[in-house]
XYZ file of C-alpha atoms in Angstrom:
678
model
C 266.791 49.816 55.824
C 266.811 52.932 57.857
C 265.148 52.949 61.477
C 267.628 55.522 62.831
C 268.594 59.226 62.766
C 270.901 61.421 64.063
C 271.498 64.779 62.317
C 272.765 66.667 66.076
C 273.727 70.259 64.347
C 272.364 69.436 61.246
C 269.168 69.361 59.368
C 267.618 67.144 57.167
C 264.289 66.350 55.228
C 262.702 63.540 56.818
C 258.787 62.944 55.407
C 260.777 60.269 52.490
C 261.950 58.410 55.702
C 258.811 56.518 56.900
C 260.309 53.432 57.880
C 262.403 56.103 60.477
C 261.975 54.367 64.354
C 263.965 56.577 65.920
C 265.036 60.571 65.132
C 267.683 63.247 67.409
C 267.463 65.922 65.681
C 268.847 67.636 68.821
C 270.918 70.749 68.996
C 270.102 71.639 64.531
C 268.472 74.932 63.917
C 264.816 74.086 62.688
C 263.997 78.284 63.453
C 262.803 77.919 60.169
C 260.706 75.030 60.102
C 257.446 75.375 60.640
C 255.937 72.118 59.183
C 258.197 70.439 61.784
C 255.019 68.730 63.312
C 253.915 67.710 59.929
C 256.578 65.978 58.987
C 256.976 64.281 62.058
C 253.446 63.149 61.856
C 254.115 61.387 58.638
C 256.653 59.014 59.985
C 253.691 56.672 61.280
C 256.265 53.760 62.853
C 258.190 56.661 64.871
C 259.077 55.981 68.326
C 261.591 57.884 69.965
C 262.057 61.917 69.276
C 264.484 64.301 70.397
C 264.202 67.997 69.159
C 266.347 69.402 71.996
C 267.253 72.778 72.243
C 266.141 74.146 68.571
C 263.595 77.419 69.774
C 260.830 75.238 67.542
C 258.285 77.502 65.678
C 254.778 77.106 67.501
C 252.670 74.302 65.857
C 249.928 75.716 63.693
C 246.352 74.857 63.687
C 246.582 72.633 60.220
C 248.684 70.066 62.172
C 247.180 69.086 65.338
C 244.562 67.310 62.788
C 247.183 65.015 61.793
C 248.806 64.162 65.141
C 246.789 61.132 65.565
C 249.237 59.848 62.831
C 252.421 59.228 65.341
C 250.549 57.113 67.912
C 253.562 54.534 68.317
C 255.286 57.810 69.481
C 257.191 56.696 73.251
C 259.603 58.769 73.797
C 259.703 62.405 73.320
C 262.143 65.285 74.543
C 261.449 68.651 73.302
C 263.163 70.610 76.233
C 265.243 73.969 75.864
C 262.942 75.045 73.224
C 261.466 77.905 75.107
C 257.827 76.615 73.776
C 254.685 78.807 75.224
C 251.750 76.123 76.582
C 249.850 77.356 73.725
C 252.311 76.634 71.231
C 252.227 72.149 72.666
C 250.111 71.529 74.745
C 247.195 70.887 71.965
C 249.565 69.176 69.333
C 251.233 66.974 72.418
C 247.724 65.688 74.139
C 246.733 64.537 70.944
C 250.071 62.204 70.168
C 250.423 61.472 74.472
C 248.408 58.183 74.402
C 251.322 55.962 74.114
C 254.113 58.007 75.814
C 256.007 56.801 78.440
C 258.506 59.101 78.756
C 257.716 63.136 78.368
C 260.546 65.606 78.697
C 259.182 69.420 78.580
C 261.793 71.122 80.823
C 263.660 74.452 80.403
C 260.845 75.841 78.053
C 257.760 78.606 79.261
C 254.877 76.382 79.919
C 253.211 78.307 82.332
C 249.950 78.085 84.563
C 248.728 75.193 86.554
C 249.551 71.547 85.784
C 247.052 70.781 83.398
C 244.661 68.271 84.213
C 245.151 66.135 81.397
C 248.922 64.957 82.068
C 246.719 62.287 83.451
C 245.044 60.637 80.614
C 248.854 59.639 79.537
C 248.098 55.932 80.926
C 251.182 54.709 79.910
C 253.667 57.510 81.201
C 256.374 56.348 83.643
C 258.757 59.638 82.809
C 257.806 63.174 83.263
C 260.157 65.966 83.251
C 258.436 69.435 83.614
C 261.301 71.779 85.437
C 262.925 74.582 84.760
C 259.162 76.340 83.845
C 257.083 78.831 85.036
C 254.759 76.340 86.346
C 252.269 76.943 88.912
C 249.606 75.484 91.680
C 245.894 76.203 91.197
C 243.926 76.696 94.523
C 241.876 73.203 93.722
C 245.630 71.854 93.133
C 245.746 72.347 96.499
C 243.188 70.657 97.334
C 245.071 67.313 95.676
C 241.675 66.923 93.158
C 243.423 68.360 90.181
C 246.508 68.031 88.095
C 248.759 66.096 90.649
C 246.208 64.334 91.775
C 245.327 63.064 88.585
C 248.839 61.998 88.178
C 248.713 60.127 91.241
C 246.424 57.976 89.683
C 248.881 56.568 87.091
C 249.873 52.998 88.127
C 253.297 53.058 86.503
C 254.611 56.375 87.112
C 257.894 56.486 88.147
C 259.558 59.847 87.204
C 258.053 63.471 88.389
C 260.227 66.561 88.235
C 258.714 69.693 88.835
C 261.793 71.917 89.966
C 262.308 75.344 89.568
C 259.453 76.416 88.511
C 256.982 78.785 90.129
C 255.145 75.985 92.535
C 254.494 77.600 96.409
C 251.696 76.690 98.914
C 250.917 73.817 100.872
C 251.775 70.209 98.796
C 249.016 67.854 99.016
C 249.742 64.477 101.046
C 247.957 62.813 97.322
C 251.138 62.853 95.592
C 252.072 59.824 98.269
C 249.515 58.102 95.849
C 252.498 57.343 93.628
C 253.664 54.435 95.235
C 255.425 53.290 92.296
C 257.980 56.721 92.160
C 261.833 56.560 91.654
C 262.342 59.768 91.351
C 260.540 62.947 93.123
C 262.202 66.313 92.488
C 260.287 69.361 94.069
C 263.255 71.614 94.144
C 263.656 75.550 93.225
C 259.989 76.237 94.254
C 258.371 78.679 96.620
C 256.887 76.097 99.370
C 257.681 78.547 102.076
C 257.006 77.723 105.449
C 254.887 74.472 103.818
C 255.564 70.443 105.737
C 256.704 67.333 104.492
C 255.822 64.614 106.974
C 255.511 61.383 107.159
C 252.015 61.109 105.354
C 253.626 62.167 101.820
C 256.217 59.759 102.528
C 255.097 56.627 103.706
C 253.792 54.798 100.374
C 257.784 55.592 98.527
C 259.013 52.232 98.860
C 260.647 52.674 95.371
C 261.611 55.804 95.399
C 265.616 56.395 95.119
C 265.970 60.161 93.941
C 264.533 62.710 96.746
C 265.242 66.489 95.929
C 263.623 69.050 97.933
C 266.127 71.750 97.622
C 265.628 74.873 98.075
C 262.285 74.982 98.625
C 262.454 76.070 102.347
C 260.114 73.095 103.036
C 260.115 72.824 106.923
C 260.742 68.296 107.121
C 258.631 66.955 110.505
C 259.322 63.482 111.136
C 258.458 61.644 114.670
C 261.406 60.425 116.269
C 262.563 56.816 115.798
C 260.759 57.134 112.026
C 262.561 54.838 109.908
C 262.133 55.949 106.424
C 260.550 52.647 103.517
C 262.454 53.773 101.340
C 266.624 53.523 100.772
C 267.525 56.572 98.304
C 270.793 56.897 96.354
C 270.188 60.237 96.069
C 269.050 62.794 98.817
C 268.935 66.556 98.451
C 267.295 68.529 100.797
C 269.438 71.853 100.490
C 268.277 74.585 102.550
C 264.874 72.887 103.759
C 264.289 73.610 107.168
C 265.065 70.253 109.691
C 267.485 71.264 112.965
C 269.022 72.016 115.373
C 269.119 68.143 116.080
C 270.869 65.741 113.524
C 268.185 63.808 112.046
C 268.816 59.653 113.061
C 266.856 58.807 110.287
C 269.631 59.089 108.052
C 271.171 56.096 109.362
C 268.908 53.668 107.427
C 269.957 55.385 104.431
C 273.425 55.214 105.032
C 274.111 51.497 105.125
C 276.362 50.939 102.317
C 274.980 48.191 101.137
C 271.886 49.332 99.917
C 273.588 51.812 97.948
C 273.382 55.817 99.040
C 275.918 57.797 97.105
C 274.605 61.513 96.941
C 273.703 63.381 100.181
C 273.118 66.972 100.434
C 272.138 67.971 103.788
C 273.315 71.548 104.118
C 271.848 74.542 105.269
C 268.877 72.702 107.083
C 269.702 74.482 110.412
C 270.983 71.335 112.601
C 273.557 72.625 115.304
C 273.942 69.156 116.569
C 277.408 66.814 117.252
C 277.891 64.480 114.891
C 276.825 61.096 115.998
C 279.237 58.398 116.592
C 277.774 56.457 113.614
C 277.802 58.836 110.697
C 281.619 58.285 109.458
C 281.141 54.479 109.975
C 278.171 54.540 107.575
C 280.002 56.911 105.332
C 281.530 53.944 102.763
C 279.917 54.303 99.270
C 279.064 57.471 99.746
C 280.316 59.687 96.536
C 278.854 63.308 97.349
C 278.947 64.595 100.931
C 277.605 68.268 101.531
C 276.928 69.293 105.012
C 277.893 72.657 104.787
C 276.396 75.970 106.379
C 275.383 74.173 109.327
C 276.238 74.545 112.933
C 277.694 70.526 113.209
C 280.638 69.604 115.253
C 282.429 67.311 115.475
C 286.469 65.820 114.245
C 287.207 62.933 111.556
C 288.124 59.746 112.558
C 291.432 58.477 111.893
C 290.901 56.075 109.512
C 290.864 56.863 105.763
C 288.037 58.592 104.587
C 286.910 57.223 100.991
C 284.930 59.553 98.941
C 284.937 62.028 96.252
C 282.829 64.747 96.740
C 283.722 66.689 100.224
C 281.854 69.942 101.426
C 281.854 70.772 105.301
C 282.435 74.395 104.863
C 280.392 76.280 107.534
C 280.465 74.082 110.653
C 281.856 73.763 114.073
C 284.298 71.088 113.063
C 288.003 70.662 114.572
C 290.998 68.420 115.126
C 293.406 67.340 112.787
C 293.046 66.275 109.210
C 292.651 62.645 107.918
C 293.563 60.489 105.006
C 291.764 61.212 102.085
C 291.033 58.641 99.525
C 289.878 59.837 96.093
C 288.651 56.355 94.703
C 285.597 56.350 93.602
C 283.889 57.191 90.241
C 283.964 60.933 90.565
C 279.445 62.110 90.050
C 281.829 64.542 87.240
C 285.281 63.402 86.706
C 286.991 65.568 89.457
C 286.944 65.235 92.968
C 286.546 67.926 95.426
C 287.531 68.884 99.054
C 286.202 71.859 100.440
C 286.827 72.095 104.667
C 286.648 76.043 104.727
C 285.770 77.810 107.904
C 285.534 75.284 110.893
C 288.412 75.011 113.059
C 290.399 72.085 111.809
C 294.460 72.543 113.231
C 297.355 71.288 112.957
C 299.553 70.466 110.058
C 297.754 70.079 106.752
C 300.706 67.607 105.617
C 298.334 64.953 105.337
C 296.925 66.388 102.290
C 300.131 64.980 100.755
C 298.343 61.783 101.669
C 295.885 61.741 99.100
C 295.345 58.517 97.475
C 293.047 59.620 93.641
C 291.719 57.366 91.074
C 289.829 60.507 90.728
C 291.404 63.832 90.030
C 291.336 66.496 92.970
C 289.712 69.704 91.321
C 289.154 71.974 94.690
C 291.118 71.859 97.825
C 290.007 74.259 99.960
C 291.075 74.578 103.834
C 291.081 78.434 103.995
C 289.557 80.189 107.636
C 290.736 77.243 109.790
C 293.543 77.139 112.518
C 295.763 74.951 110.755
C 299.922 75.654 110.939
C 303.770 74.965 110.302
C 304.506 74.964 106.625
C 302.614 74.161 103.244
C 303.970 71.238 102.467
C 306.064 70.838 99.021
C 303.711 67.752 97.287
C 302.119 70.100 94.971
C 303.106 67.681 91.820
C 301.094 65.652 92.825
C 297.732 67.144 92.109
C 298.506 68.592 88.357
C 294.501 68.368 87.751
C 294.003 70.903 91.159
C 292.233 73.536 89.601
C 290.850 76.150 92.743
C 293.592 76.438 96.069
C 292.255 78.076 98.815
C 294.887 78.300 101.459
C 293.779 81.682 103.201
C 293.237 82.399 106.328
C 295.360 80.217 108.764
C 298.458 80.634 110.948
C 300.888 78.868 108.054
C 304.394 79.903 108.099
C 307.614 79.652 105.877
C 307.364 80.667 102.135
C 305.104 78.837 99.359
C 306.601 75.394 98.579
C 308.573 75.122 94.992
C 305.350 72.508 93.889
C 302.908 74.895 93.236
C 304.412 75.688 90.210
C 303.408 72.160 88.720
C 299.656 73.205 88.860
C 299.657 73.671 85.535
C 295.885 73.159 85.426
C 295.413 76.062 88.212
C 292.869 78.914 87.827
C 292.411 80.211 91.146
C 294.580 80.484 93.727
C 293.183 82.033 96.984
C 296.196 82.901 100.155
C 293.947 85.288 101.277
C 295.884 87.941 103.454
C 299.049 86.305 101.891
C 301.708 89.382 102.382
C 304.657 86.814 101.189
C 304.279 85.854 97.573
C 307.855 84.142 96.086
C 306.940 81.348 93.175
C 310.202 81.908 91.539
C 312.655 79.685 90.045
C 309.892 77.399 88.732
C 308.379 76.899 85.154
C 305.385 78.590 85.316
C 304.491 80.289 81.705
C 301.579 82.048 79.619
C 300.734 85.750 80.999
C 301.266 87.092 84.382
C 297.140 86.303 85.874
C 295.206 89.358 86.338
C 293.988 87.547 89.688
C 296.848 88.561 91.208
C 296.437 92.167 91.399
C 292.641 91.535 92.293
C 292.394 88.414 94.855
C 295.423 88.730 96.385
C 294.993 92.556 97.704
C 296.837 92.228 100.541
C 300.763 90.809 99.111
C 303.514 92.963 100.736
C 306.066 90.778 98.641
C 305.939 89.630 95.140
C 308.417 87.645 93.456
C 307.943 85.925 89.426
C 311.412 86.098 88.934
C 313.425 83.626 86.892
C 309.884 81.910 84.971
C 308.770 81.586 81.534
C 306.012 84.584 81.948
C 305.004 86.579 78.731
C 303.292 89.362 78.095
C 302.315 92.264 79.304
C 302.973 93.236 82.896
C 298.426 93.370 83.571
C 297.145 96.789 84.918
C 295.512 94.368 87.807
C 298.676 94.287 89.273
C 298.564 97.815 90.244
C 295.309 97.132 92.696
C 298.461 95.674 95.588
C 298.453 99.163 96.737
C 300.624 97.631 100.051
C 303.128 96.402 97.715
C 306.694 96.672 98.951
C 308.674 95.102 96.668
C 307.921 93.726 93.128
C 310.241 91.296 90.936
C 309.060 89.895 87.773
C 312.818 90.330 86.631
C 314.165 87.149 84.088
C 311.417 86.445 82.344
C 309.928 87.299 78.673
C 307.864 90.090 79.802
C 306.951 92.187 76.635
C 305.020 95.670 75.833
C 305.580 98.578 78.258
C 305.411 99.444 81.896
C 302.004 99.930 82.542
C 301.728 103.728 83.891
C 299.488 102.438 86.906
C 302.209 101.159 88.910
C 302.339 105.078 90.663
C 299.605 103.300 92.350
C 301.876 101.293 94.947
C 301.143 104.136 97.834
C 303.704 102.292 100.244
C 306.162 103.367 97.273
C 304.290 106.530 96.813
C 303.883 108.201 100.172
C 305.522 107.516 103.827
C 303.086 104.848 105.039
C 303.219 102.518 107.936
C 305.181 99.365 106.392
C 305.348 96.157 107.082
C 308.475 94.633 108.692
C 307.081 91.459 108.780
C 307.335 90.288 105.312
C 310.771 88.773 105.123
C 310.263 86.867 108.923
C 310.090 83.331 107.631
C 310.363 80.581 110.294
C 313.096 77.645 109.977
C 314.215 76.060 113.040
C 312.278 78.550 115.263
C 314.711 80.452 113.623
C 313.749 84.344 111.777
C 315.298 84.974 108.453
C 314.844 87.144 105.368
C 315.551 86.047 101.950
C 316.513 88.578 99.027
C 318.184 87.567 95.777
C 321.521 88.695 95.446
C 324.077 88.619 92.929
C 322.060 85.573 91.234
C 321.592 84.003 94.599
C 319.063 84.120 97.464
C 321.057 85.180 100.365
C 319.657 85.029 103.995
C 319.406 88.520 105.837
C 317.378 89.366 109.009
C 314.293 92.433 108.816
C 314.382 94.003 105.830
C 311.335 94.964 105.954
C 311.783 98.817 104.748
C 313.374 97.969 101.024
C 311.338 99.700 98.545
C 312.292 97.923 95.089
C 310.971 97.133 91.615
C 313.112 94.735 90.109
C 311.504 94.172 85.838
C 315.165 93.478 84.694
C 315.962 90.614 81.740
C 312.750 90.935 79.866
C 311.645 92.071 76.415
C 310.159 95.533 77.568
C 309.821 98.118 74.803
C 308.561 101.472 74.778
C 309.342 104.901 77.038
C 310.059 104.753 80.755
C 306.781 106.388 81.974
C 307.280 109.213 83.912
C 304.912 108.039 85.961
C 307.988 105.916 87.989
C 308.725 109.760 89.346
C 305.098 109.791 91.533
C 307.066 106.546 93.476
C 308.983 108.916 96.172
C 309.603 106.228 98.414
C 311.202 103.568 96.203
C 315.009 102.592 97.356
C 316.189 100.304 94.316
C 314.535 100.478 90.775
C 316.432 98.091 88.004
C 315.562 97.858 84.125
C 318.357 96.788 83.304
C 318.707 94.114 79.692
C 315.487 95.372 78.390
C 314.996 96.686 75.080
C 313.497 100.540 76.221
C 313.735 103.501 73.983
C 313.864 107.190 74.214
C 315.198 110.089 76.995
C 316.315 108.979 80.515
C 314.035 110.300 82.500
C 316.292 113.238 84.481
C 313.611 113.334 87.296
C 314.896 110.998 88.273
C 317.026 112.477 90.629
C 314.403 113.564 92.362
C 313.504 110.323 93.988
C 314.953 110.924 97.289
C 315.081 108.013 98.518
C 316.846 106.120 95.700
C 319.739 104.311 96.179
C 320.331 102.091 93.273
C 319.137 102.351 89.438
C 320.271 100.404 87.059
C 319.312 101.004 83.132
C 322.273 99.072 81.782
C 321.749 96.991 78.296
C 319.215 99.126 76.941
C 320.479 100.123 73.701
C 317.731 102.472 72.772
C 318.421 104.484 75.755
C 319.938 107.836 75.823
C 321.089 111.141 78.013
C 323.488 110.832 80.609
C 324.459 108.472 81.970
C 324.519 106.268 78.623
C 325.452 109.180 76.672
C 326.124 113.058 76.801
C 322.651 113.214 75.245
C 320.408 112.384 73.078
C 321.449 113.556 69.407
C 325.078 111.624 70.108
C 325.993 108.923 67.564
C 327.064 105.414 69.132
C 330.819 105.153 67.861
C 331.347 102.043 65.417
C 333.093 99.116 67.307
C 335.974 98.922 69.013
C 336.503 103.110 68.878
C 336.311 104.046 73.108
C 333.425 106.927 73.207
C 334.615 110.893 72.956
C 337.179 110.965 76.324
C 337.832 107.425 76.141
C 338.310 104.459 78.084
C 341.244 105.864 80.473
C 338.865 108.614 81.157
C 335.889 106.953 81.543
C 338.637 105.114 84.423
C 339.928 107.669 85.713
C 336.145 109.309 85.979
C 334.535 106.644 88.087
C 337.473 106.615 90.654
C 336.511 110.339 91.203
C 332.885 109.510 91.264
C 333.488 105.931 93.661
C 335.695 108.024 96.665
C 333.115 110.801 96.081
C 330.376 108.667 97.215
C 332.323 106.608 99.485
C 332.538 109.803 101.560
C 329.273 110.530 101.485
C 328.077 106.754 102.099
C 326.010 106.701 99.130
C 327.711 103.105 97.900
C 325.541 100.678 97.252
C 324.480 97.409 94.559
C 321.765 96.181 93.467
C 320.933 92.999 93.785
C 320.154 90.792 90.838
C 322.153 88.419 88.444
C 322.175 90.855 85.501
C 322.760 94.355 86.753
C 325.257 96.815 86.206
C 325.238 99.721 88.719
C 324.465 103.492 88.845
C 326.346 105.607 91.407
C 324.694 109.005 92.313
C 326.690 111.815 93.316
C 323.687 113.719 94.290
C 319.670 112.502 94.263
C 318.900 116.469 93.559
C 320.955 117.301 90.404
C 320.454 113.226 88.845
C 324.806 113.280 87.985
C 325.105 109.736 86.616
C 328.056 107.162 85.756
C 327.861 103.752 83.648
C 330.095 101.164 85.167
C 330.273 98.815 82.355
C 333.111 96.451 82.561
C 334.283 97.206 86.462
C 333.367 93.547 87.848
C 335.578 94.612 91.062
C 334.072 96.971 92.058
C 330.859 95.969 91.495
C 331.521 93.409 93.993
C 333.006 96.028 96.394
C 330.395 97.858 96.509
C 327.749 94.573 97.073
C 330.050 94.133 100.221
C 329.679 97.989 101.036
C 325.676 97.903 100.981
C 325.554 94.735 103.026
C 327.578 96.447 105.341
C 325.448 99.973 105.334
C 322.016 97.546 104.967
C 322.744 95.683 108.720
C 324.016 99.192 110.254
C 320.790 100.443 109.008
C 318.603 97.461 110.323
C 320.751 97.697 113.907
C 319.936 101.048 113.716
C 315.601 100.558 113.479
C 315.749 98.094 116.142
C 317.005 100.614 118.567
C 314.215 102.077 117.823
């Protein structure tokens, strides 16, 4: 005999199933079921009914006469249906005599709280949150809706959160001595006061949510609450400036406090000595947006969610232990906008039975290197290390954060994620959120897809290295927006100044390996080599008048080589090799030339090519323009004249390439020495 029916996501005909006791049709399509209330009335044994999130049609007047046949109903959930008051109240108050739990949240109930709720003598749980209810004037005096509810003997849950309630709260609410849950969050009680008189009878209260109400909390010094809460949410109430000592009575871990939100209370006080000692057992703690000062104790902090942001906390980091079952599936630590200092290496010692999803240490006074231990946080989706005083390069273990969706390193100038196994498309937020970047290297990864146009927003960028990936499509013309490469500006020489054992050094990839050089801050370069880029080389690159080096080799570019490249006054290195679709000098005399069969030299033969190369090589040496390009797949073009764009392609001159690297190194060193004496 069928007694329970759950058809979540499906519809069904129920009238012939008269023995049903439980029906769950949540998330089904009942928008055309105009007779739904009549069908329910033909189920005389029905005890539990859930019709959540169904956009139910209004109840017809003909259904009201049949409503009394459902007197066995004890549990009713009509939440998330956009039902107006007129559509539900008449029917509801006819079937309500035995209701124990009623959920009408997230509908369109308007006006005062009906007094008829007071006639539900068996009701224990009433959820009216997320509607448009108000307090009428007579309710302010306590002789209407709330007062009637207050007379109910076994009433345990009252949720009026996120309505339009305003005005003073009647002290008659204190008559609900059996109340376990009171939620008034998200209403408009600006200026109203909650005192001991409102709460003195709540000996069974377990959950108190007054957040986002602007209520003023006034309790006498030494007041000891009569309740022991498991959850306390007071966000944005007015309680400060002293830290509330009465919290101590609820923070004994033996009494079960798990969730505490005292954010934005206007507290400007030192954290009392007893606080951290009483913390054990707390899973969620939010004290953000106050002016609380203090330090962490020299012991482990056991918690799942911790938010101390926007305070005056100071001192070093402790050892965190995320060893409680989280509220939600993940843990979070937010210590941003404080005065914490020292190293952040203690994060490497975080023990986590609960996966860490968010770590925000931004806007503090941390220093030293960012530790290379992020492989332990593979569930991390948000990481913010911005606005501190870190030095050194970013650790390679950042590449193991495969779940990362947000990386904020505000005012970061040097981002090197090269030589990892990062995959997927290049994140758009690199250009949107790291607006101060001067150096960006994603070299030697597994990125694919197109170059996102958001990278063009990096107007301070001096070096862009996306080489050795699987990037496809065409070069976005908006690269012309790299202001540092387009016009003479005051460049940042500090981008390569990292510190290792207090000795400054610079990193740049040269012939496939990273070499150390001092202060190469004036090098302006783009390396897109060894990818799968296609299409023509965009003419907009000509706008990058300050560009020193450009490597587009080993791609699939097609079309005519831009002759205007020679107008780039500062360009010293250009590599377009291994792009078989390109034509024109120096690859071929013109774009009509047919490529010779394999094994046969082009017109002029190999000897002429070698002789011509030698002439160009010595001419360039005399002019001081012999330049090599860093990168492990580069073949170098030597330029005789920047104005007339005479190039020569070198295909098999490995020795000469090596010579050019040596000469370039010497020339750069001389250039840097000259800069340092200015």
